[in-house]
Short mmCIF file of C-alpha atoms in Angstrom, two decimals:
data_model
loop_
_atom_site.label_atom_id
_atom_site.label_comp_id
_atom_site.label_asym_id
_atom_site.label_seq_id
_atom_site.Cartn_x
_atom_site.Cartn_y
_atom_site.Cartn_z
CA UNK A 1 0.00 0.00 0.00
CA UNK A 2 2.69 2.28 1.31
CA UNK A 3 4.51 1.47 -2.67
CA UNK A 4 1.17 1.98 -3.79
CA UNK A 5 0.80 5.70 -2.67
CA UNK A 6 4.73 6.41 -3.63
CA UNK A 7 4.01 5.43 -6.74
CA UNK A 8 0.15 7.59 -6.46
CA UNK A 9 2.21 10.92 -5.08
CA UNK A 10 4.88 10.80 -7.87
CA UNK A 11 2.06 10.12 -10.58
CA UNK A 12 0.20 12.99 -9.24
CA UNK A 13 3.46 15.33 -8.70
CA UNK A 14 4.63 14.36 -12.28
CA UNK A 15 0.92 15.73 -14.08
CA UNK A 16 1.17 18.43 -11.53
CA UNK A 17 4.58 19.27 -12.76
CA UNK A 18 3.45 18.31 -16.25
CA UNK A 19 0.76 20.61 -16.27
CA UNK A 20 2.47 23.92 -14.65
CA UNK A 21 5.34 23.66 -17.53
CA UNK A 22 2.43 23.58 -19.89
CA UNK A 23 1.08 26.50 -18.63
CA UNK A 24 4.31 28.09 -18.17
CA UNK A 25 4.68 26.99 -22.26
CA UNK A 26 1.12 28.06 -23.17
CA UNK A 27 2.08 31.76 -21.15
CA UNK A 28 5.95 32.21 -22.52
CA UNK A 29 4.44 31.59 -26.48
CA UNK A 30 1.39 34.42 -25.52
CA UNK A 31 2.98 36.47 -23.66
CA UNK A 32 5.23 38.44 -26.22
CA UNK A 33 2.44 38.70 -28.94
CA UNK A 34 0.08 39.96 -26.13
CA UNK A 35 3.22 42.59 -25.48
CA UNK A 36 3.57 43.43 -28.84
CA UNK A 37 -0.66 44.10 -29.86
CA UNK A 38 -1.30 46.11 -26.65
CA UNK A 39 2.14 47.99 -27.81
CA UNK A 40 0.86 48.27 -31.21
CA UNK A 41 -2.74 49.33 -30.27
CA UNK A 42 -1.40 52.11 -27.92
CA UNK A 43 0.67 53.15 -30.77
CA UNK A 44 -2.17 53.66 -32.69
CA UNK A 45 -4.32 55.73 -30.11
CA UNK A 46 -1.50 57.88 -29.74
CA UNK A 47 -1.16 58.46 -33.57
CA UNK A 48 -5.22 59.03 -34.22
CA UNK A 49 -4.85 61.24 -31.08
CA UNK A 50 -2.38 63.57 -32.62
CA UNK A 51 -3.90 63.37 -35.88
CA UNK A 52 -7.47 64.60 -34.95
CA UNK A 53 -6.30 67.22 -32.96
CA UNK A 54 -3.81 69.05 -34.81
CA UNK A 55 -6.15 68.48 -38.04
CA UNK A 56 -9.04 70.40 -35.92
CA UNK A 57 -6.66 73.17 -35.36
CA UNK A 58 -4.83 73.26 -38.52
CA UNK A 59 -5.70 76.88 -39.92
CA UNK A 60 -5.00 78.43 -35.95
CA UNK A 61 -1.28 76.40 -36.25
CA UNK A 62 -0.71 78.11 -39.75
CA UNK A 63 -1.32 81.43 -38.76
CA UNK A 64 1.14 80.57 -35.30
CA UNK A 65 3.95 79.86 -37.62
CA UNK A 66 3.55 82.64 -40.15
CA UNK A 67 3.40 85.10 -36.87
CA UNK A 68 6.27 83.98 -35.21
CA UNK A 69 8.41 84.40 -38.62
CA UNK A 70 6.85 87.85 -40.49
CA UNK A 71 9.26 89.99 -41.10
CA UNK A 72 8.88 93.23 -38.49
CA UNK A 73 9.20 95.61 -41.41
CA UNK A 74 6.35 94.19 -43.36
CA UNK A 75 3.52 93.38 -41.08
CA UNK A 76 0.85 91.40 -43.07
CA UNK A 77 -0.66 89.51 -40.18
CA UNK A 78 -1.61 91.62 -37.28
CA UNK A 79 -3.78 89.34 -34.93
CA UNK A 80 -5.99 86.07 -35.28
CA UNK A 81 -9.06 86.90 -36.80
CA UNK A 82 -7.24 89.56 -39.19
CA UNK A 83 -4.72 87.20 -39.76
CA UNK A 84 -7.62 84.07 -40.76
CA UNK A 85 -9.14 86.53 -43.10
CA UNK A 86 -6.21 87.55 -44.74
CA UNK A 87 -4.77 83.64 -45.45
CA UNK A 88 -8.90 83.03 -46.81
CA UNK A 89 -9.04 86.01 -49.06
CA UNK A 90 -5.67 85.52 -50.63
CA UNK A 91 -5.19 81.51 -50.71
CA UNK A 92 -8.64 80.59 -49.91
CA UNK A 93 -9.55 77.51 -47.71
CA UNK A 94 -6.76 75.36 -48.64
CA UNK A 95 -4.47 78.11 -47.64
CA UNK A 96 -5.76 77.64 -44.15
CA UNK A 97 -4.81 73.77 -43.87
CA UNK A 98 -1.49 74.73 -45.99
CA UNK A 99 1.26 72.45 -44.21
CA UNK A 100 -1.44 69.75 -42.29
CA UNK A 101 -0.35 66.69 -44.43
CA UNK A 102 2.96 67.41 -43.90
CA UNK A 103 2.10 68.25 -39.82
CA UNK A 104 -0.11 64.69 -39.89
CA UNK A 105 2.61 62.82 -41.41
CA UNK A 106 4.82 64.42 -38.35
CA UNK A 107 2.63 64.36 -35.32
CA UNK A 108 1.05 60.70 -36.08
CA UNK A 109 4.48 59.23 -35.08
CA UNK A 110 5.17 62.08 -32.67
CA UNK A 111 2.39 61.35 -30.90
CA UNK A 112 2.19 57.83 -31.39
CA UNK A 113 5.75 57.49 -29.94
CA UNK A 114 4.96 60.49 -27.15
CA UNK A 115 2.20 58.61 -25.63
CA UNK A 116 3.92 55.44 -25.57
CA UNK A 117 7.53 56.58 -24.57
CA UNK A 118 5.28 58.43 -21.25
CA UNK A 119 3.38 54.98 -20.42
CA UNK A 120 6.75 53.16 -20.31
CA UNK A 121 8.66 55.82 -18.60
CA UNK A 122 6.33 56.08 -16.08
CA UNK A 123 6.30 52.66 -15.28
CA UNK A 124 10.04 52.33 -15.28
CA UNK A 125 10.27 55.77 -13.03
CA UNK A 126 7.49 54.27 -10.87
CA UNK A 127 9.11 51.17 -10.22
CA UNK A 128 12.38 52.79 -9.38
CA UNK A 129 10.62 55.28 -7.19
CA UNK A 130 8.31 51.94 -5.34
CA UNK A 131 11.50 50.17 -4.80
CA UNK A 132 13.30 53.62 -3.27
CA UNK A 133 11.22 54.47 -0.56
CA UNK A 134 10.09 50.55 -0.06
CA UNK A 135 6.64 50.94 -0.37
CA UNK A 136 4.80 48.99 -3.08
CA UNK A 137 1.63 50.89 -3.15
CA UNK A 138 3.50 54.69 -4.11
CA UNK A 139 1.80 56.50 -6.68
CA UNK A 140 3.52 58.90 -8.92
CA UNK A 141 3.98 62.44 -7.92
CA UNK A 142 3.53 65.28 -9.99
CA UNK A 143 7.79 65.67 -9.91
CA UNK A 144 7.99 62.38 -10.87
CA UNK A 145 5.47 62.84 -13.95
CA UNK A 146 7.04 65.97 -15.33
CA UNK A 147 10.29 63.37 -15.71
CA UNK A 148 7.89 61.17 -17.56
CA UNK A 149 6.73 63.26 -19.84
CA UNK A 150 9.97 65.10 -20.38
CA UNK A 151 11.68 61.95 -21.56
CA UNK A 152 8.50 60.95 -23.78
CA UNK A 153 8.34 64.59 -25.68
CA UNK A 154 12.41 64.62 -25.98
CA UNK A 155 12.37 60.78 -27.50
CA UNK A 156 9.05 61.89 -30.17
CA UNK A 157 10.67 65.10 -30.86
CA UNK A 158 14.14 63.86 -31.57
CA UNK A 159 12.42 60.83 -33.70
CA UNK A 160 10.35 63.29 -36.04
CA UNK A 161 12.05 66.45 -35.61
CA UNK A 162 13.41 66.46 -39.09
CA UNK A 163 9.67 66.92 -40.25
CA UNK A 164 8.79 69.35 -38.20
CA UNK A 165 11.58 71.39 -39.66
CA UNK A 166 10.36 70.74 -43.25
CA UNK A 167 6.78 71.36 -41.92
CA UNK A 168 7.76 74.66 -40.74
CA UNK A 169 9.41 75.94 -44.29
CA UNK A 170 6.51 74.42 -46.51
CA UNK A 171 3.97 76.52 -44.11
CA UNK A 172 5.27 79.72 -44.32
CA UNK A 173 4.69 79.62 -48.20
CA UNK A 174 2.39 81.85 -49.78
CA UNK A 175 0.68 82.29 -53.63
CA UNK A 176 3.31 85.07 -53.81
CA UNK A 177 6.16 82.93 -52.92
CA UNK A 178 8.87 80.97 -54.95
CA UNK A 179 8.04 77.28 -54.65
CA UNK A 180 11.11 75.48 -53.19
CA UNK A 181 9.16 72.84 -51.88
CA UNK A 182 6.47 71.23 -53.63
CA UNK A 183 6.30 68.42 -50.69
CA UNK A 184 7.54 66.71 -47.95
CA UNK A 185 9.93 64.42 -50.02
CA UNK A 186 11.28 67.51 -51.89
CA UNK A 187 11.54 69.52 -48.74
CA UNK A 188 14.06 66.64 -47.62
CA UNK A 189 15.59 65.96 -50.25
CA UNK A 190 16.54 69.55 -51.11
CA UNK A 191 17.55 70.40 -47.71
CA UNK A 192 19.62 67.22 -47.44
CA UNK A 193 21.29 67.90 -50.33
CA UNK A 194 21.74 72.05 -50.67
CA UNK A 195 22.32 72.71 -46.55
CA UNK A 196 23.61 68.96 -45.44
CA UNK A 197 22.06 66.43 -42.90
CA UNK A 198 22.61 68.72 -39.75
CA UNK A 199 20.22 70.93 -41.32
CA UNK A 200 17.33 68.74 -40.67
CA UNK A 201 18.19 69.54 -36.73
CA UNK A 202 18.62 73.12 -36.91
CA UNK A 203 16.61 74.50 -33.63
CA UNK A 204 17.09 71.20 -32.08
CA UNK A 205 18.16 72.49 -29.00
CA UNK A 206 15.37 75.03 -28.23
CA UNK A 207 12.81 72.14 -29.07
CA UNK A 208 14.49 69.93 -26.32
CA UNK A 209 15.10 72.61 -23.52
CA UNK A 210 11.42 74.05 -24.46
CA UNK A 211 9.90 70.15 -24.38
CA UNK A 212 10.99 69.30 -20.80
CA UNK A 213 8.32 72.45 -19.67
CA UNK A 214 6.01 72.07 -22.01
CA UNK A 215 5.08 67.79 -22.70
CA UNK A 216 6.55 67.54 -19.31
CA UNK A 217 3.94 70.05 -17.58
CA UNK A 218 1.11 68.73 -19.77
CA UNK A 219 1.37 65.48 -18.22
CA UNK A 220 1.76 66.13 -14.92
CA UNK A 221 -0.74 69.20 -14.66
CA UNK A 222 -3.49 66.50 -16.61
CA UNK A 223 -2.49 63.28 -14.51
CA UNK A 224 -2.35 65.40 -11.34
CA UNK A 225 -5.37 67.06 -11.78
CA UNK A 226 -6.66 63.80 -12.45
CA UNK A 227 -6.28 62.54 -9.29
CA UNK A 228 -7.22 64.85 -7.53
CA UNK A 229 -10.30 65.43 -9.22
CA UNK A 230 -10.87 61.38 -8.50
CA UNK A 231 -9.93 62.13 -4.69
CA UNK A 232 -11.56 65.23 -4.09
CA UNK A 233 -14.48 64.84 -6.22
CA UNK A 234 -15.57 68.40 -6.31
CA UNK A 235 -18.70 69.39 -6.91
CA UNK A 236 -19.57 66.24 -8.43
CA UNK A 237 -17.38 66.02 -11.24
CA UNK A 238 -16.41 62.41 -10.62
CA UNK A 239 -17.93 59.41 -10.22
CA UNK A 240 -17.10 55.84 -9.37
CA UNK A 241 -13.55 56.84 -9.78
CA UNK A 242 -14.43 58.21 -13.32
CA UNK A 243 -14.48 61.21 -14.77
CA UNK A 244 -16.92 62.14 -17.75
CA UNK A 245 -15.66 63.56 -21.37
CA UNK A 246 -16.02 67.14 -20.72
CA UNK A 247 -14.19 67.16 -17.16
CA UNK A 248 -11.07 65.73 -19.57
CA UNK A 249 -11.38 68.14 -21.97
CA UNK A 250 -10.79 70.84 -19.32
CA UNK A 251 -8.40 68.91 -17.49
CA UNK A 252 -6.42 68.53 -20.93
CA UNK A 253 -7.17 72.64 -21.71
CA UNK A 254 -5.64 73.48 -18.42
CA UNK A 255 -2.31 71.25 -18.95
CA UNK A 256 -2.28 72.48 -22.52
CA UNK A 257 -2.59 76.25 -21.51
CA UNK A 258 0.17 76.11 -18.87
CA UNK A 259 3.06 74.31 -20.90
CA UNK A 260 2.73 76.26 -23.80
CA UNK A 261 2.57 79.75 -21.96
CA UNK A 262 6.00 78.23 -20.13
CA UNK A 263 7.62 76.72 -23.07
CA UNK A 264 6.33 79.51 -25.67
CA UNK A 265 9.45 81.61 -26.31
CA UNK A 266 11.88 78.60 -26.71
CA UNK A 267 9.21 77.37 -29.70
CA UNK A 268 9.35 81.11 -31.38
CA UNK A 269 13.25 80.96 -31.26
CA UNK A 270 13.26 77.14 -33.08
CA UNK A 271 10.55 78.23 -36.21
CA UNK A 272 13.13 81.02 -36.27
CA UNK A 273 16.49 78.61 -36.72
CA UNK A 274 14.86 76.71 -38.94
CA UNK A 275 14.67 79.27 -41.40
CA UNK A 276 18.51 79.93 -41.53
CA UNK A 277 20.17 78.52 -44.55
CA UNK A 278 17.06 78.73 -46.51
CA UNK A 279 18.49 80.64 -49.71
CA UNK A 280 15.28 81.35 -51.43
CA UNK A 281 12.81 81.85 -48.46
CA UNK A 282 9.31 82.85 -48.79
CA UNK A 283 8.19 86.65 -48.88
CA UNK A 284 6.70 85.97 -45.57
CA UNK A 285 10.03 85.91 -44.02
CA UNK A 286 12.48 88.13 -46.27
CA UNK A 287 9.68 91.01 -46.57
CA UNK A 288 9.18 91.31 -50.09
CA UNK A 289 11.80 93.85 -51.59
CA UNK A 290 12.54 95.16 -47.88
CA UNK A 291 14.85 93.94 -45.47
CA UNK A 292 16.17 91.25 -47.94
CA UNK A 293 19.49 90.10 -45.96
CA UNK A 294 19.27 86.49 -44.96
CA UNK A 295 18.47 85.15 -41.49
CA UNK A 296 21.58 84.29 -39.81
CA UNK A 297 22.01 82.94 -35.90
CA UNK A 298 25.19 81.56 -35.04
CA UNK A 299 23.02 79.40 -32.42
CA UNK A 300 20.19 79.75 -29.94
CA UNK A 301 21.48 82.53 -27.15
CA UNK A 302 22.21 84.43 -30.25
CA UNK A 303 18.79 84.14 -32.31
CA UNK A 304 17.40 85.30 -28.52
CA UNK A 305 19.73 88.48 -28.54
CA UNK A 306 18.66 89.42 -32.23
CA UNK A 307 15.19 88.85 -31.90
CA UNK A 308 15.12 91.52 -28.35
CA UNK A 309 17.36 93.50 -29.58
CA UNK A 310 16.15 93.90 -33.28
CA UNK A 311 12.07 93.57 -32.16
CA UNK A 312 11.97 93.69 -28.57
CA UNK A 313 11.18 91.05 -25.80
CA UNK A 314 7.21 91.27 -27.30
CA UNK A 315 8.58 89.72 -30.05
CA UNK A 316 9.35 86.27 -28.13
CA UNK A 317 5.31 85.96 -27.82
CA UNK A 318 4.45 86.50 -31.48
CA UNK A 319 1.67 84.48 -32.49
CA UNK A 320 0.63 83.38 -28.74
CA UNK A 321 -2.95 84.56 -28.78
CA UNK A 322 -3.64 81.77 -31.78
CA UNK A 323 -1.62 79.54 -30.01
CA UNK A 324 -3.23 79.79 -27.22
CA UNK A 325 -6.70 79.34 -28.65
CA UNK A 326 -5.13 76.44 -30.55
CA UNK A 327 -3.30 74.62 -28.01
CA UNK A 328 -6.50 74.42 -25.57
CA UNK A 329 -8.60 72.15 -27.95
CA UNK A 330 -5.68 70.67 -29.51
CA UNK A 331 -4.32 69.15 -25.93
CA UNK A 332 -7.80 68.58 -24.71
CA UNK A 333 -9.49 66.74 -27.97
CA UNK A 334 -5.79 65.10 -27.88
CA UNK A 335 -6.11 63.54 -24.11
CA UNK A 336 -9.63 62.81 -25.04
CA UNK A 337 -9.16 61.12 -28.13
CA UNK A 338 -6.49 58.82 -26.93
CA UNK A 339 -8.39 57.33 -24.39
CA UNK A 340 -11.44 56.83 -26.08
CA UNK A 341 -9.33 54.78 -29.00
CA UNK A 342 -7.44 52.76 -26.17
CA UNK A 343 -10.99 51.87 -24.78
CA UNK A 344 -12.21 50.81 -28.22
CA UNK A 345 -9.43 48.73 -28.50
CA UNK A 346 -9.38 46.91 -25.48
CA UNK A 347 -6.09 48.74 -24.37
CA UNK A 348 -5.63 47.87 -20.87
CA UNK A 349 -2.52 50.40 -19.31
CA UNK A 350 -1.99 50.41 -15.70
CA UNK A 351 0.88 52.68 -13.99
CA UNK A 352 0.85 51.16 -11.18
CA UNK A 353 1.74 47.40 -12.53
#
């Protein structure tokens, strides 16, 4: 009897054992291609994010960009709505979404890889933060999330950046200008091959000093406010740990509106570099007939002392007012959008795993 139940105990350990490498089998063959869809479906909620919202503020974005370069001797854009007339009576309503395939074909990946690079550097900062102080159940603070969303907008920007450059040059064109570009490729190509591969980065370094304030704040003025919103629950705005549609939107305005009043100088100084080198730029910029010399900046501290010196410190906000009124819906319907694809798709993203 006593063989008996050996013999029992080591059948039943063996299908036991059996069984668990099975599973173990079944789990280590799922578990990557699990990995890689929820990566790929959070890729794509970031990239429909970024395209909805910068497409509903495409014409606002134009007129940013063609503000922040005018020439100061030839004024031909002197506010928003003046400024929207102005592109409509002289290039019509394509004029106002001039530059948004080029912009879509940037900020899909940008904010595919934004969203994305934030999830996983939260969850790597979180980690390292749990294991720090010791205590498994730590939440993120809002320190903690500028970091995450600093390194996110510095990896998207550095990935795309080369088509934001291009984006920036094909915008400012006008019906009156000479057509250097006639696309995206062309844009590229031309730069590559007239001004060289470090071209392609010129302004780099006010995108990445202005990213850390603006994606970073962003981030941690939405998550924050969040949470608190969750925890708080003021006046009723959450429920069941939830918070409706509209209570994101503003969540999203208010992170939007703070980063980009911040971060706002840095982004007039980079459109600015990345019109150096350009030998045949548009009227917009060289002031048809007046002021023709070239843009020059020998780097970023010195396209800041030219631009006060030459137009005053006002002239580091050109363009804010449409930004502003751009960057509110863009952030929000950007937040917004993102989650509602990841819940269509069954994206399931926890922080706190």
């Amino acid at each position: 009897m006593a063989s008996e139940d050996v013999k029992s105990e080591s059948a039943v350990s063996k299908f036991v054992n059996f069984a668990g490498e099975a599973k173990l089998a079944r789990e280590g063959v799922k578990a990557p291609s699990y990995a890689v869809l929820s990566i790929c479906k959070s890729l794509v909620a970031g990239g429909v994010a970024g395209g909805v919202s910068r497409t509903a503020v495409a014409p606002l974005e134009r007129l940013k960009i063609l503000l922040q370069v005018q020439n100061p001797h030839n004024i031909k854009y002197n506010g928003t709505i003046q400024g929207l007339k102005y592109i409509w009576r002289t290039e019509g309503f394509r004029g106002l979404f001039k530059g948004n395939g080029t912009n879509c074909a940037r900020i899909v990946p940008n904010s595919a890889v934004k969203f994305f690079s934030y999830e996983q550097a939260s969850k790597g900062i979180l980690r390292l933060y749990q294991q720090q102080t010791g205590n498994e159940d730590a939440q993120l603070t809002p320190l903690l999330r500028l970091g995450a969303g600093a390194c996110a907008g510095i990896i998207a920007m550095s990935a795309t950046y080369p088509m934001d450059m291009v984006r920036g040059r094909l915008t400012v064109q006008t019906e009156n200008s000479p057509y250097q570009y006639r696309g995206i490729f062309h844009a590229l190509s031309t730069v590559l091959r007239e001004e060289g591969p470090r071209a392609l980065y010129r302004g780099w370094l006010p995108s990445v000093i202005g990213v850390v304030p603006y994606v970073g704040l962003n981030f941690a003025v939405y998550e924050s406010l969040k949470d608190w919103l969750v925890k708080t629950r003021p006046f009723g705005l959450a429920e069941d740990s939830e918070l409706s549609v509209t209570t994101r939107l503003a969540c999203g305005a208010a992170a939007g509106t703070v980063g980009q009043t911040v971060a706002y100088p840095l982004d007039v100084i980079r459109r600015r570099m990345q019109m150096v080198g350009w030998s045949n730029a548009a009227s917009i910029v060289t002031g048809d007939g007046r002021s023709k010399a070239p843009l020059e900046y020998t780097g970023m501290i010195d396209a800041f002392r030219k631009t006060v010196r030459y137009e005053g410190f006002g002239a580091l906000y050109k363009g804010l007012v449409p930004n502003s009124v751009k960057v509110v819906p863009s952030i929000a319907i950007a937040f917004v959008t993102y989650e509602m694809v990841k819940d269509i798709l069954g994206v399931e993203i926890r922080i706190s795993d």
